[in-house]
Coordinates of C-alpha atoms and ligand atoms in Angstrom, one line a residue:
M1 CA 29.1 -32.1 86.8
E2 CA 26.6 -31.8 89.6
N3 CA 27.4 -28.2 90.6
R4 CA 28.0 -27.0 87.1
E5 CA 26.5 -23.6 86.2
V6 CA 23.4 -24.0 84.1
R7 CA 24.0 -22.7 80.6
V8 CA 21.5 -23.4 77.9
R9 CA 21.1 -22.2 74.4
F10 CA 18.4 -21.7 71.8
A11 CA 20.1 -22.4 68.5
P12 CA 17.7 -21.7 65.6
S13 CA 18.7 -21.7 62.0
P14 CA 17.4 -18.6 60.2
T15 CA 15.6 -20.4 57.5
G16 CA 12.3 -18.7 57.7
A17 CA 9.8 -17.5 60.3
L18 CA 10.2 -19.1 63.7
H19 CA 7.3 -21.6 64.2
I20 CA 5.5 -21.7 67.6
G21 CA 7.3 -25.0 68.2
G22 CA 10.6 -23.2 68.0
V23 CA 9.3 -20.5 70.3
R24 CA 8.3 -23.2 72.8
T25 CA 11.8 -24.6 72.7
A26 CA 13.2 -21.1 73.4
L27 CA 10.7 -20.7 76.2
Y28 CA 11.6 -23.9 77.9
N29 CA 15.3 -23.2 77.7
Y30 CA 14.6 -19.7 79.1
L31 CA 12.4 -21.0 82.0
F32 CA 15.0 -23.7 82.8
A33 CA 17.8 -21.2 82.8
R34 CA 16.0 -18.7 85.0
H35 CA 14.7 -21.4 87.4
H36 CA 18.3 -22.5 88.0
G37 CA 19.8 -18.9 88.1
G38 CA 21.7 -19.9 84.9
K39 CA 22.3 -18.3 81.5
F40 CA 20.2 -18.4 78.4
L41 CA 22.2 -18.0 75.1
L42 CA 20.9 -17.3 71.7
R43 CA 23.1 -18.8 68.9
I44 CA 22.3 -18.4 65.3
E45 CA 23.2 -21.6 63.3
D46 CA 23.6 -20.3 59.8
T47 CA 26.2 -22.5 58.3
D48 CA 23.9 -23.8 55.6
S49 CA 24.0 -20.9 53.3
H50 CA 21.6 -22.4 50.8
R51 CA 18.8 -22.3 53.4
F52 CA 19.5 -18.8 54.6
V53 CA 16.5 -16.4 54.5
P54 CA 17.0 -12.7 54.8
G55 CA 15.0 -11.2 57.7
A56 CA 14.7 -14.5 59.5
E57 CA 17.3 -13.6 62.1
Q58 CA 15.7 -10.3 63.0
Y59 CA 12.4 -12.1 63.2
I60 CA 13.9 -14.4 65.8
F61 CA 15.1 -11.5 67.9
D62 CA 11.8 -9.7 67.6
S63 CA 9.8 -12.8 68.5
L64 CA 11.7 -13.5 71.7
K65 CA 11.5 -9.9 72.8
W66 CA 7.7 -9.8 72.2
C67 CA 7.4 -13.0 74.4
G68 CA 9.5 -11.4 77.1
I69 CA 12.2 -14.1 76.7
S70 CA 15.4 -12.1 77.5
V71 CA 18.7 -13.3 76.2
D72 CA 21.9 -13.2 78.4
E73 CA 24.4 -13.9 75.7
G74 CA 23.8 -13.5 72.0
I75 CA 24.5 -11.4 68.9
E76 CA 22.8 -8.3 70.2
E77 CA 23.8 -8.8 73.8
G78 CA 27.4 -9.9 73.3
G79 CA 29.1 -12.2 75.8
P80 CA 32.3 -14.0 76.7
H81 CA 31.9 -16.5 73.8
A82 CA 31.1 -14.0 71.0
P83 CA 30.6 -14.2 68.1
Y84 CA 27.2 -16.0 68.5
R85 CA 26.5 -16.3 64.8
Q86 CA 28.1 -19.4 63.4
S87 CA 29.0 -17.9 60.0
E88 CA 31.2 -15.5 61.9
R89 CA 33.0 -18.4 63.7
K90 CA 34.1 -20.0 60.4
E91 CA 37.8 -20.1 61.3
I92 CA 37.1 -22.1 64.5
Y93 CA 35.8 -25.2 63.0
F94 CA 38.3 -26.6 60.6
K95 CA 40.8 -27.2 63.4
Y96 CA 38.3 -29.4 65.1
A97 CA 37.4 -31.3 62.0
K98 CA 41.1 -31.9 61.3
Q99 CA 41.6 -33.1 64.9
L100 CA 39.1 -35.8 64.2
V101 CA 40.9 -36.8 61.0
D102 CA 44.2 -36.9 62.8
S103 CA 42.8 -39.1 65.6
G104 CA 41.3 -41.5 63.1
N105 CA 37.7 -40.6 63.9
A106 CA 37.1 -38.9 60.5
Y107 CA 38.4 -38.9 57.0
Y108 CA 38.5 -36.9 53.8
A109 CA 36.1 -37.8 51.1
F110 CA 36.4 -36.8 47.5
D111 CA 33.3 -38.3 45.9
S112 CA 31.6 -36.0 43.5
A113 CA 27.8 -35.4 43.7
E114 CA 27.4 -37.4 40.5
D115 CA 29.4 -40.4 41.9
L116 CA 27.2 -40.4 45.0
E117 CA 24.1 -40.2 42.9
K118 CA 25.3 -43.2 40.9
A119 CA 26.0 -45.2 44.0
R120 CA 22.5 -44.4 45.2
K121 CA 21.0 -45.5 41.9
D122 CA 23.0 -48.7 41.9
A123 CA 21.9 -49.6 45.4
E124 CA 18.3 -48.8 44.4
S125 CA 18.5 -51.2 41.5
R126 CA 19.5 -53.9 43.9
K127 CA 16.6 -52.8 46.1
E128 CA 19.0 -51.5 48.8
I129 CA 19.4 -48.1 50.3
F130 CA 22.7 -46.5 49.8
A131 CA 24.6 -45.4 53.0
Y132 CA 28.1 -43.9 53.1
G133 CA 29.4 -46.0 56.0
P134 CA 31.4 -49.0 57.2
A135 CA 30.0 -51.3 54.5
T136 CA 30.6 -49.0 51.5
R137 CA 33.3 -46.6 52.5
M138 CA 36.3 -48.7 51.3
S139 CA 34.8 -48.8 47.8
L140 CA 34.3 -45.1 47.6
C141 CA 36.7 -42.2 47.0
N142 CA 38.2 -41.2 50.3
S143 CA 41.4 -41.0 52.3
L144 CA 40.7 -44.4 53.8
A145 CA 40.5 -46.1 50.5
L146 CA 43.1 -44.1 48.5
S147 CA 46.9 -43.9 48.9
Q148 CA 48.5 -41.1 50.9
E149 CA 49.9 -39.6 47.7
E150 CA 46.5 -39.7 46.0
T151 CA 44.9 -38.2 49.1
A152 CA 47.5 -35.4 49.3
K153 CA 46.9 -34.6 45.6
R154 CA 43.2 -34.5 45.8
L155 CA 43.3 -32.3 48.9
Q156 CA 44.9 -29.6 46.7
E157 CA 41.6 -29.3 44.8
K158 CA 38.5 -27.8 46.4
G159 CA 35.4 -29.9 46.8
W160 CA 36.4 -32.4 49.4
T161 CA 34.6 -33.0 52.6
I162 CA 35.4 -34.5 56.0
R163 CA 33.2 -37.3 57.1
F164 CA 32.8 -38.9 60.5
K165 CA 34.0 -42.5 60.7
M166 CA 31.1 -44.2 62.3
P167 CA 32.2 -47.1 64.5
E168 CA 31.0 -50.5 63.3
N169 CA 28.3 -52.4 65.2
E170 CA 28.6 -50.6 68.5
D171 CA 25.8 -49.9 70.9
V172 CA 25.6 -46.2 71.8
E173 CA 24.1 -45.8 75.2
M174 CA 22.5 -42.4 75.8
D175 CA 20.5 -40.6 78.5
D176 CA 17.7 -38.1 78.0
I177 CA 16.2 -36.2 80.9
I178 CA 12.7 -36.6 79.4
R179 CA 12.9 -39.9 77.6
G180 CA 15.3 -41.8 79.9
H181 CA 17.8 -44.3 78.6
I182 CA 18.2 -44.8 74.8
K183 CA 20.3 -47.4 73.1
V184 CA 21.1 -47.4 69.4
N185 CA 23.4 -49.6 67.4
T186 CA 25.7 -47.8 65.0
S187 CA 24.8 -50.2 62.2
T188 CA 21.8 -48.0 61.5
L189 CA 24.0 -44.9 61.1
D190 CA 26.1 -43.5 58.3
D191 CA 29.2 -41.4 58.0
K192 CA 27.9 -37.9 58.2
V193 CA 29.6 -35.0 56.5
L194 CA 31.2 -32.7 59.2
Y195 CA 33.0 -30.2 57.0
K196 CA 32.8 -28.9 53.5
S197 CA 35.8 -27.4 51.8
A198 CA 33.7 -25.8 49.0
D199 CA 32.4 -23.1 51.3
E200 CA 34.9 -23.7 54.2
L201 CA 32.0 -24.3 56.5
P202 CA 31.1 -27.0 59.0
T203 CA 27.8 -28.8 58.8
Y204 CA 25.3 -28.5 61.6
H205 CA 26.6 -31.6 63.6
L206 CA 30.2 -30.4 63.9
A207 CA 29.4 -26.7 64.5
N208 CA 26.7 -27.6 67.0
I209 CA 29.0 -29.9 69.1
V210 CA 32.0 -27.6 68.9
D211 CA 30.0 -24.6 69.9
D212 CA 28.1 -26.3 72.7
H213 CA 31.5 -27.4 74.1
L214 CA 33.2 -24.0 73.7
M215 CA 30.2 -22.1 75.1
E216 CA 30.1 -24.5 78.1
I217 CA 26.5 -25.5 77.5
S218 CA 25.3 -27.7 80.4
H219 CA 21.9 -28.8 79.0
V220 CA 20.7 -29.2 75.4
I221 CA 16.9 -28.7 75.3
R222 CA 15.6 -29.1 71.8
G223 CA 12.9 -30.7 69.7
E224 CA 12.3 -34.4 69.4
E225 CA 13.3 -34.3 65.7
W226 CA 16.9 -34.2 66.8
I227 CA 16.8 -37.6 68.6
P228 CA 18.1 -39.4 65.5
S229 CA 21.2 -37.2 65.7
L230 CA 21.9 -37.9 69.3
P231 CA 24.1 -41.0 68.8
L232 CA 26.3 -39.1 66.4
H233 CA 26.5 -36.2 68.9
Y234 CA 27.5 -38.6 71.7
L235 CA 30.1 -40.2 69.5
L236 CA 31.5 -36.8 68.5
Y237 CA 31.9 -35.8 72.2
R238 CA 33.7 -39.0 72.8
A239 CA 35.9 -38.6 69.7
F240 CA 36.9 -35.1 70.9
G241 CA 37.6 -36.4 74.4
W242 CA 34.8 -34.2 75.8
S243 CA 32.5 -36.9 77.2
D244 CA 33.1 -35.8 80.8
T245 CA 31.8 -32.3 80.2
Q246 CA 29.2 -33.0 77.5
P247 CA 25.8 -31.5 78.1
Q248 CA 22.8 -33.4 79.4
F249 CA 20.1 -33.8 76.8
A250 CA 16.3 -33.2 76.9
H251 CA 14.3 -33.7 73.8
L252 CA 10.9 -32.0 73.8
P253 CA 7.7 -33.6 72.5
L254 CA 6.3 -32.6 69.2
L255 CA 3.5 -30.0 68.9
L256 CA 0.7 -31.9 67.1
K257 CA -2.0 -30.7 64.8
P258 CA -5.4 -29.8 66.4
Q259 CA -6.7 -33.2 65.3
G260 CA -3.8 -34.8 67.1
Q261 CA -2.4 -36.5 64.0
G262 CA 1.0 -35.4 62.9
K263 CA 3.3 -32.5 63.6
L264 CA 1.9 -29.0 63.5
S265 CA 3.4 -27.6 60.3
K266 CA 4.0 -24.2 59.0
R267 CA 1.3 -24.7 56.4
D268 CA -1.4 -25.7 59.0
G269 CA -1.9 -22.0 59.8
D270 CA -3.3 -21.3 56.4
K271 CA -5.1 -24.5 56.3
F272 CA -7.0 -24.1 59.5
G273 CA -7.0 -20.3 59.7
F274 CA -5.0 -19.7 62.8
P275 CA -1.5 -18.3 63.3
V276 CA 1.5 -20.7 63.7
F277 CA 3.9 -17.9 64.0
P278 CA 4.3 -15.5 66.9
L279 CA 4.6 -12.4 64.7
Q280 CA 3.3 -11.7 61.2
W281 CA 5.9 -12.9 58.7
N282 CA 6.5 -11.1 55.5
S283 CA 8.7 -13.5 53.5
P284 CA 11.2 -12.1 51.0
D285 CA 9.1 -13.6 48.2
G286 CA 6.1 -11.6 49.2
E287 CA 4.1 -14.2 51.2
V288 CA 2.5 -13.0 54.4
A289 CA 1.7 -15.3 57.2
M290 CA -0.4 -14.4 60.2
G291 CA 1.1 -13.8 63.6
Y292 CA -0.3 -14.0 67.1
R293 CA 0.7 -10.5 67.9
E294 CA -1.2 -9.1 64.9
E295 CA -4.2 -11.2 65.6
G296 CA -4.6 -9.5 68.9
Y297 CA -3.0 -11.9 71.4
F298 CA -1.3 -10.6 74.5
P299 CA 2.2 -11.9 74.8
E300 CA 1.5 -13.2 78.3
A301 CA -1.5 -15.2 77.0
F302 CA 0.6 -16.6 74.2
V303 CA 3.5 -17.6 76.5
N304 CA 1.1 -19.1 79.1
M305 CA -0.6 -21.2 76.4
L306 CA 2.8 -22.4 74.9
A307 CA 4.2 -23.2 78.3
L308 CA 1.4 -25.7 78.9
L309 CA 1.8 -27.4 75.5
G310 CA 4.0 -30.3 76.7
W311 CA 4.6 -29.3 80.3
N312 CA 2.3 -29.2 83.4
P313 CA 3.2 -28.6 87.0
G314 CA 0.3 -30.7 88.1
G315 CA -2.9 -29.4 89.7
E316 CA -5.8 -27.4 88.3
Q317 CA -4.2 -24.0 87.8
E318 CA -3.9 -22.9 84.2
I319 CA -3.1 -19.2 84.4
F320 CA 0.6 -18.6 85.2
S321 CA 2.6 -15.4 85.0
M322 CA 6.2 -15.7 83.7
D323 CA 7.5 -15.5 87.2
E324 CA 5.3 -18.4 88.3
L325 CA 6.4 -20.4 85.2
I326 CA 10.0 -19.8 86.1
S327 CA 9.6 -20.9 89.7
L328 CA 7.6 -24.1 88.8
F329 CA 9.3 -25.2 85.6
S330 CA 11.2 -28.5 85.6
L331 CA 12.2 -30.8 82.7
E332 CA 11.0 -33.8 84.7
K333 CA 7.4 -32.6 84.2
V334 CA 7.7 -32.3 80.5
S335 CA 5.7 -35.1 78.8
K336 CA 7.0 -37.6 76.4
A337 CA 3.9 -37.6 74.4
G338 CA 3.2 -35.0 71.7
A339 CA 1.1 -32.0 72.8
R340 CA -2.0 -31.3 70.7
F341 CA -2.3 -27.7 69.8
S342 CA -5.8 -26.2 70.3
F343 CA -6.7 -22.9 68.8
E344 CA -9.8 -22.7 71.0
K345 CA -7.6 -23.0 74.0
A346 CA -5.3 -20.2 72.7
K347 CA -8.4 -18.0 72.5
W348 CA -9.5 -19.0 75.9
F349 CA -6.2 -17.8 77.3
N350 CA -6.5 -14.5 75.6
T351 CA -10.0 -14.0 77.0
Q352 CA -8.7 -14.7 80.5
Y353 CA -5.8 -12.2 80.1
L354 CA -8.0 -9.6 78.5
R355 CA -10.2 -9.6 81.6
T356 CA -7.2 -8.8 83.8
K357 CA -6.4 -5.7 81.8
S358 CA -7.7 -2.4 83.3
D359 CA -10.6 -0.5 81.8
E360 CA -8.3 2.4 81.2
F361 CA -5.7 0.3 79.3
L362 CA -8.4 -1.2 77.1
G363 CA -10.2 2.2 77.0
E364 CA -7.1 3.7 75.4
I365 CA -7.3 1.0 72.7
L366 CA -11.0 1.6 72.1
K367 CA -10.6 5.3 72.0
K368 CA -8.0 5.0 69.3
M369 CA -10.1 2.5 67.3
L370 CA -13.2 4.8 67.5
S371 CA -11.2 7.7 66.3
E372 CA -9.3 5.9 63.5
K373 CA -12.0 3.6 62.2
K374 CA -15.2 5.6 62.9
G375 CA -14.1 9.2 63.2
I376 CA -15.7 9.3 66.7
E377 CA -13.8 11.2 69.3
V378 CA -14.5 10.3 73.0
T379 CA -12.8 10.9 76.3
L380 CA -10.7 8.2 77.9
E381 CA -13.1 8.1 80.7
R382 CA -16.1 7.4 78.4
A383 CA -14.1 4.7 76.5
A384 CA -13.1 3.0 79.8
K385 CA -16.6 3.1 81.0
A386 CA -17.8 1.5 77.8
V387 CA -15.2 -1.2 78.1
S388 CA -16.4 -2.0 81.7
L389 CA -19.8 -2.9 80.3
I390 CA -18.6 -5.5 77.8
K391 CA -15.2 -6.7 78.9
E392 CA -16.4 -10.2 79.8
R393 CA -17.5 -10.7 76.2
A394 CA -14.3 -9.8 74.4
T395 CA -11.4 -12.1 73.4
F396 CA -9.3 -9.7 71.5
P397 CA -8.8 -5.9 71.8
S398 CA -10.3 -5.6 68.3
D399 CA -13.6 -7.0 69.7
L400 CA -14.0 -3.9 71.8
L401 CA -15.1 -1.8 68.8
P402 CA -18.0 -4.0 67.5
L403 CA -19.0 -4.8 71.1
T404 CA -19.4 -1.1 72.1
I405 CA -20.1 0.7 68.9
Y406 CA -23.8 1.0 69.7
L407 CA -22.8 3.0 72.8
F408 CA -21.4 5.7 70.6
E409 CA -23.6 5.4 67.5
A410 CA -27.3 5.0 67.3
P411 CA -28.4 2.0 65.2
T412 CA -29.3 2.8 61.6
E413 CA -30.5 -0.7 60.9
Y414 CA -32.6 -3.0 63.0
D415 CA -32.2 -6.8 63.1
A416 CA -35.0 -8.3 61.1
K417 CA -35.4 -11.4 63.2
S418 CA -35.7 -9.4 66.4
V419 CA -38.2 -7.0 64.8
S420 CA -40.4 -9.8 63.5
K421 CA -40.5 -11.4 66.9
S422 CA -40.7 -8.4 69.2
W423 CA -42.0 -5.4 67.4
K424 CA -45.8 -5.9 67.2
A425 CA -48.1 -3.0 67.4
E426 CA -48.7 -3.7 71.1
D427 CA -44.9 -3.7 71.8
V428 CA -44.6 -0.3 70.1
E429 CA -47.5 1.0 72.2
N430 CA -45.9 -0.2 75.4
L431 CA -42.5 1.2 74.4
K432 CA -44.1 4.6 73.9
R433 CA -45.5 4.3 77.5
L434 CA -42.1 3.3 78.7
A435 CA -40.6 6.3 77.0
D436 CA -43.1 8.6 78.9
F437 CA -42.2 6.8 82.1
F438 CA -38.4 7.3 81.4
A439 CA -39.0 11.0 80.6
A440 CA -40.5 11.5 84.0
A441 CA -37.9 9.5 85.8
P442 CA -36.1 11.5 88.5
S443 CA -32.9 9.4 88.2
F444 CA -31.4 7.5 85.2
G445 CA -28.8 5.7 87.3
K446 CA -28.9 2.0 86.4
E447 CA -29.9 0.5 89.8
Q448 CA -32.7 3.0 90.5
N449 CA -33.9 3.1 86.9
S450 CA -34.0 -0.7 86.8
A451 CA -35.9 -1.0 90.1
A452 CA -38.4 1.7 89.3
T453 CA -39.0 0.3 85.8
H454 CA -39.6 -3.2 87.2
E455 CA -42.1 -1.8 89.6
W456 CA -43.9 0.2 86.9
L457 CA -44.0 -2.9 84.6
T458 CA -45.6 -4.9 87.4
E459 CA -48.1 -2.2 88.3
N460 CA -49.2 -1.9 84.7
N461 CA -49.3 -5.6 84.2
L462 CA -46.8 -5.5 81.3
S463 CA -44.5 -8.4 80.3
M464 CA -40.9 -7.6 81.3
G465 CA -39.5 -9.8 78.5
R466 CA -41.5 -8.2 75.7
V467 CA -41.0 -4.6 76.8
M468 CA -37.3 -5.0 77.3
N469 CA -36.8 -6.7 73.9
A470 CA -38.6 -3.8 72.2
L471 CA -36.3 -1.4 74.2
R472 CA -33.2 -3.3 73.1
I473 CA -34.3 -3.1 69.5
A474 CA -34.7 0.6 69.8
I475 CA -31.4 1.2 71.6
L476 CA -29.1 -1.4 70.2
G477 CA -30.8 -2.5 66.9
A478 CA -31.3 -6.0 68.1
A479 CA -32.9 -7.9 71.0
Q480 CA -29.5 -8.7 72.6
G481 CA -26.6 -7.1 74.4
P482 CA -25.6 -6.7 78.1
D483 CA -27.6 -5.1 80.9
I484 CA -29.9 -2.6 79.2
F485 CA -30.2 -0.3 82.2
A486 CA -26.4 0.0 82.3
I487 CA -26.5 1.0 78.6
C488 CA -29.3 3.6 79.2
E489 CA -27.3 5.0 82.0
F490 CA -24.3 5.2 79.7
L491 CA -26.3 6.9 77.0
G492 CA -28.1 9.3 79.3
K493 CA -31.8 10.1 79.2
E494 CA -31.8 12.3 76.2
E495 CA -30.0 9.9 73.9
T496 CA -32.1 7.0 75.2
L497 CA -35.4 8.8 74.4
S498 CA -34.2 10.0 71.1
R499 CA -33.3 6.4 70.0
I500 CA -36.7 5.1 71.2
A501 CA -38.4 7.9 69.2
R502 CA -36.4 7.2 66.1
A503 CA -37.1 3.5 66.2
I504 CA -40.8 4.1 66.6
D505 CA -40.7 6.4 63.7
T506 CA -38.7 4.2 61.4
I507 CA -39.7 0.6 62.1
P508 CA -43.1 -0.4 61.0
A509 CA -44.9 -2.6 63.5
N510 CA -45.8 -6.0 62.3
Ligands
LIG601 N1 20.0 -25.4 64.4 C1 19.2 -26.4 64.9 C2 17.8 -26.1 64.6 O1 17.5 -25.3 63.7 C3 19.5 -26.6 66.4 C4 19.2 -27.9 66.9 C5 19.8 -28.0 68.3 O2 19.3 -27.4 69.2 O3 20.8 -28.8 68.5 O4 16.8 -26.5 65.2

């Protein structure tokens, strides 16, 4: 056991878009596999045909790729245990279900949906909850209660199931790497369906255990919502005689809503106006849900943020590359408590990552936006220079256009508040004088121009704040923005003077 090769799997069901909680499960599996030099498998669990959603499987592949989570064995990659889609492994499972019947750990059940509904109602009328289990199974329609002949006859007809025979009143002792020892008495558990003859398919529990065994999975890392299934899974391993090689388990904490109350749900995205999916999801029925990618997140920022939702290597550092995450990751440092999702923090990560991108990389994006959205053609050099002036203020690449547009387009409107405060007759007069000073300036380089202008302001006893605000209004349309001398340098003397002249002509002093 100790020296066993690490083999983990991410086993999503393609029932819709992959929620960020699912992406985090995939990420932790991936980090764990890479940290231990093991294998990361992607298995699609699609045995519940009623819940199958077209496009969901491709969405899972695309999401993992976007995050940089590479798969070693899977549907697209192949591998020694192919196929990796459970619906294509159909033939495998019956044999195992039958094995459990033969060893007395499972039985055939023939109850119709109506019979079960009636049993449920009857129990309800007695203020009890119906459970198919030790207390009720002998009064229901199954191979334990019926004669051999009757059972053989009923097996000829479709519609039977195989149910696990839950042991009576037994303590199941389990271990979880994150949660420690867990003990559950089987009296709280029922006889789960393992196999359905109607579609010749196993249910999740059977397929999951059989595949984890056949695929030699060493560790099962999955969401906390699967803890209630753990006793059954332990008992299934025992019933098959596989306890010695059963995987170790680690159940991850929930991702909580921003307020910290309750699980972050798929609907929370719409409710709070932030994405809960990695990529935009266009559902088959026409619904569109936002994605981190489309909202302008860098995959590295998204992955970094997700990695820290429930795990922390200790210390102050918050920015980690994928390689750093791999080298630091350990299940022991995953917390038991739910991790509260914060959209503000997600944005903070993106801001940090945007700053690490080169001016040229972002300049390319800006150049394209200017051309496509504004019909303005600029060189890459110009776009990169513009980016360098405002990079610190941007969170998303899409911010680059509004943050720089005034560098490429003279303002046509002027902010009323700025004008009413900083555009008095005296300000206009002083701005005219500044324009004359600029016109005569031997250099328009930001350092020299700034130093010379400061000196000129002092000599002429002019208020730096007032003159600069008037200049900003003329150049940018509002009394705000980054270093004004850097902007003047970018625009050049001619454009700077023309904007000042136009503002003086068009805005009446107040
Ligand atoms: N198919 C299950 C899911 O959708 C997998 C659970 C597990 O990892 O065992 O989450």
